[in-house]
């Protein structure tokens, strides 16, 4: 059934129709500055060294804010254009042009990318401001701002690129910035390890993206979005499916989706503003952007779409379950991020009924999750950087602003109307029911679990009895931190309403990604009622469990297998280890053994011989040169045999 | 009559001369043996294995040997040029001068850096 | 008796030599001979300065001549033995640029308390009184310069050789000085001498391969000329044994210099043992020369048999890059790691060679330019990071370098990112070029292997970056030498090239593709 509706509407009014692509001129020609300003600032901050310590954070914040202002200007300008002429292309220079292979450095500004630009720059600027306070006592604050600016530039490149190759540049760039920022406190071994892990897992995803680009080039001879959209219909369906699956792999790596989710929890070792900006609001949603941007590909392949839906569904449940068992406030929020991105991926897999809501939820989530993380940072700030919620409790009185802003974020994420999460999440559940009942049920259940773990977090942190460590004196954070929190809280509260009813997000995005009303078996009002019921049940259980009763200061050890599994991130690491690490390790070890025994021996022998030059070592070495020669000979024989085989066969 | 005939004749002559010399020396020469005479040559490398650690040859020996080879090759080039000097004309002369210059440069280098002094 | 001389004299023709086209080769070799004269006549104290002037002057003049070669001079010259054509000039230019950068690094005197990276006299015994005396007097090994010039001359000849005999001669002129140079390190002499010995032995073995292969092909084609061999492959069926053996042995000889698996085993040992500036020179310039010659031989002489060697070479390329990256993952010595990385890059480069197309040719040439400069820069940085007993080779001593010398660590990180092929660096553009060429030529599987290899390679390159930026300096933290203007210039050139060829590569891509194809 889903197939038929999807198929039909693609042919009718719901299909993406960006209209003609307009060459960027006038105001729109300023788009490169969006990237150039933060990039220049990052370069200045990195090169200026300690001289810039005094004003580095101000420059960084100003650069990000300048991009945000420019983003708003561009948005206003774009709204002044007719609906079918809002895609602006701006070639900057020909990057690589050899033979039939050509890649331009060109930016594409359209409703989808401008939405991201605003999210990245506005949330980014708020987090810059917050970081001025949060990192005030860190000797490396300038470097931190340099990395943040680098991240903003790379992320904007990612969303403004007009082809997959340039997107890949931004993709690698945000990965690098994320890597640098997770490991920012590299004197903590856990931070260094986490940085490495994030990198390794992301490589698996990046591999998918690079192969997908290769395949695109090999089959279509192009990888610009416009070119792919035009020619994809003529490509062999199996190949399209492969491209879709490879892009999904990329999205899984970047967006911490099953089975590549494990790095995100560890990434919480980074400073909290980083967690808020990169690992909640922006970078981790790049996978969703990739899938939505590739809508022309996914619309043609049921298999890949189903895979996307599966991944999203599994992750939204997995993340939610992990969130229920974490005592570390940041890790709890990280589980929640995984889960919420699971919702977006699920929506993106639903086709034209979902693309718009994937982006809608992405935007609202960007606001409320950033706000929640900043709130968590504020709590940690007042609690001597303790992250264990079992050491919190009854903080409402000490931190009223944090409580209020966190509370608004809480209401938004669990989806209480009229707060922003309600509008976006409800639409996703509705669309999921319309296309895949199982996914719909899972999304509905996930909403209940979300309500449970968020209530648990709220209760354990701000309510109940104080379980503070001795010598801890909770206090409210300075205004430089609370003001961004307040702004984000306002966004969490009214952002959904504004986007839906003022911004008219469906029509805004429809020309780029296509849009179609979901027609599900369950009436909308009933669905809303069901969702509300599930949410209230989850919240009540959470409240009874964690606000009405005493929370033990030590995590109980005698718990069910389910809790143990959730605490162990549902064994995500164990799976990764078995699937990716062990085979790699075995391969390397085998080769290393050969290398050591056959090749390195000679060199090690020399190293030993430097101390006591012995005749034995010399004989040993000469023997090994013989081995080299032998291998050359055997190699030549092999090559000759292969050539002969080709020649005579 | 083949072009290779002179070479064959030369080979027969050389072989005959070698055979003749060895046989005649064996018949007419005095037979007084000593250690030096039993060596393969009266200069150069001892053919028998050397004890470890003492198994190095003076590197200078190779310098002399290399110098010999260089001048040997010089001769190999000079001789045919000398035979055909009229035909090769100015081109041959210039080519030979370039060749000799290179050789002299190397020779000067060897001399200046003490390559011809045994100690 | 037949008079041998008379009939020959009647038909005697002198080769006509196009001196303008051959000028770069002649200038470099002339400068090398001049360098030998300097060695003989100029007093010890003044030698270094004079040699430096002769070397850099010679190389720069040759570069000017290469760049300014008028189109009318292009052609097969010197009686058909040299092909001065577009690719030849591009490769000569690359070799000269890389060599100039490498020579600036060779000239660095601040790396060691006692002077440059070379033993005062390579022949004196390690640690002997004689050597200590030489060090005390501040002697330096100025033979390095003429030797390098001879090697560069050989390389210039190697990439334009259009005849198997000249190819062999050029190989020897290029290789013999390198064998010597590898054995001249001031520190860790035994390792260095061992490297020289191994390189020499295995190199002669490979030369023998090449020579024997040439003989076989001569037997088959009746000529040493590339064009004639190509004609024979087209017109002369039969004698398959000669074809196959000739192809194999010639290929093996060239692949040895290119450090492709299974002829790569010398590379880690030699790279590690040789004085680092020389390692940079070898890794950069020799790679260019080896692949330049390989390209010409495969495209011109053996082009008619492309379908015959392509399958085997696809496999060699794939295996080379995979073996290179996997072994590099666990290397704990920085030079050894870069050596394995150079093996892996040989695999990537081979993709462009095997593609056997104009696109493959220009992509390989561009790759060589990008890789050569980045490598010279990387080894120059390696040279500057020193522990108490010479260079800090072991990776662990690179920990925390980002804290103590952020600029140097940043520059090194840039080079590593370029070697890993991260976008906006020269390595990315280069890799994409050869991958695209290989895909067009039908090598989808080798390219997938290449993408896997690139993914693996990122691990070990980034391992070093992580160490530099995310680890605390250990107790044996190395000291970083502040280089003189010479090395700074070389590193600066490499940095600019790495960025320029990554962000605005078009001019150089055009240059590379505009200089195709080979003349025959």
PDB file of C-alpha atoms in Angstrom, chain A residues 5 9 11 55 116 135 159 183 233 266 274 307 316 346 354 390 405 438 452 481-482 498 540 553 611 625 648:
ATOM      1  CA  UNK A   5       0.747   5.938  -2.583  1.00  0.00           C
ATOM      2  CA  UNK A   9       2.317  11.089  -5.549  1.00  0.00           C
ATOM      3  CA  UNK A  11       3.984  11.638 -10.372  1.00  0.00           C
ATOM      4  CA  UNK A  55      40.812  38.213  22.477  1.00  0.00           C
ATOM      5  CA  UNK A 116      20.773  24.048   8.063  1.00  0.00           C
ATOM      6  CA  UNK A 135      35.791  27.552  29.194  1.00  0.00           C
ATOM      7  CA  UNK A 159      25.442  21.673   3.782  1.00  0.00           C
ATOM      8  CA  UNK A 183      40.012  14.837  22.465  1.00  0.00           C
ATOM      9  CA  UNK A 233      16.402   7.260 -13.115  1.00  0.00           C
ATOM     10  CA  UNK A 266      32.154   7.937  24.499  1.00  0.00           C
ATOM     11  CA  UNK A 274      30.991  20.514  22.082  1.00  0.00           C
ATOM     12  CA  UNK A 307      17.010  -0.455   5.360  1.00  0.00           C
ATOM     13  CA  UNK A 316      15.381   5.007  18.214  1.00  0.00           C
ATOM     14  CA  UNK A 346      13.100   6.693  10.260  1.00  0.00           C
ATOM     15  CA  UNK A 354       8.774  11.849   5.834  1.00  0.00           C
ATOM     16  CA  UNK A 390      23.063  10.049  41.636  1.00  0.00           C
ATOM     17  CA  UNK A 405      15.378  26.205  30.737  1.00  0.00           C
ATOM     18  CA  UNK A 438       5.739  -1.830  12.963  1.00  0.00           C
ATOM     19  CA  UNK A 452      10.409   7.955  31.117  1.00  0.00           C
ATOM     20  CA  UNK A 481      26.029  30.965  30.122  1.00  0.00           C
ATOM     21  CA  UNK A 482      22.416  31.358  31.123  1.00  0.00           C
ATOM     22  CA  UNK A 498       6.896  29.034  14.586  1.00  0.00           C
ATOM     23  CA  UNK A 540       4.417   9.208  35.601  1.00  0.00           C
ATOM     24  CA  UNK A 553      23.813   7.241  45.774  1.00  0.00           C
ATOM     25  CA  UNK A 611      75.766  -2.152  20.972  1.00  0.00           C
ATOM     26  CA  UNK A 625      69.298 -10.080   2.078  1.00  0.00           C
ATOM     27  CA  UNK A 648      48.594 -18.463 -23.566  1.00  0.00           C
TER      28      UNK A 648
END
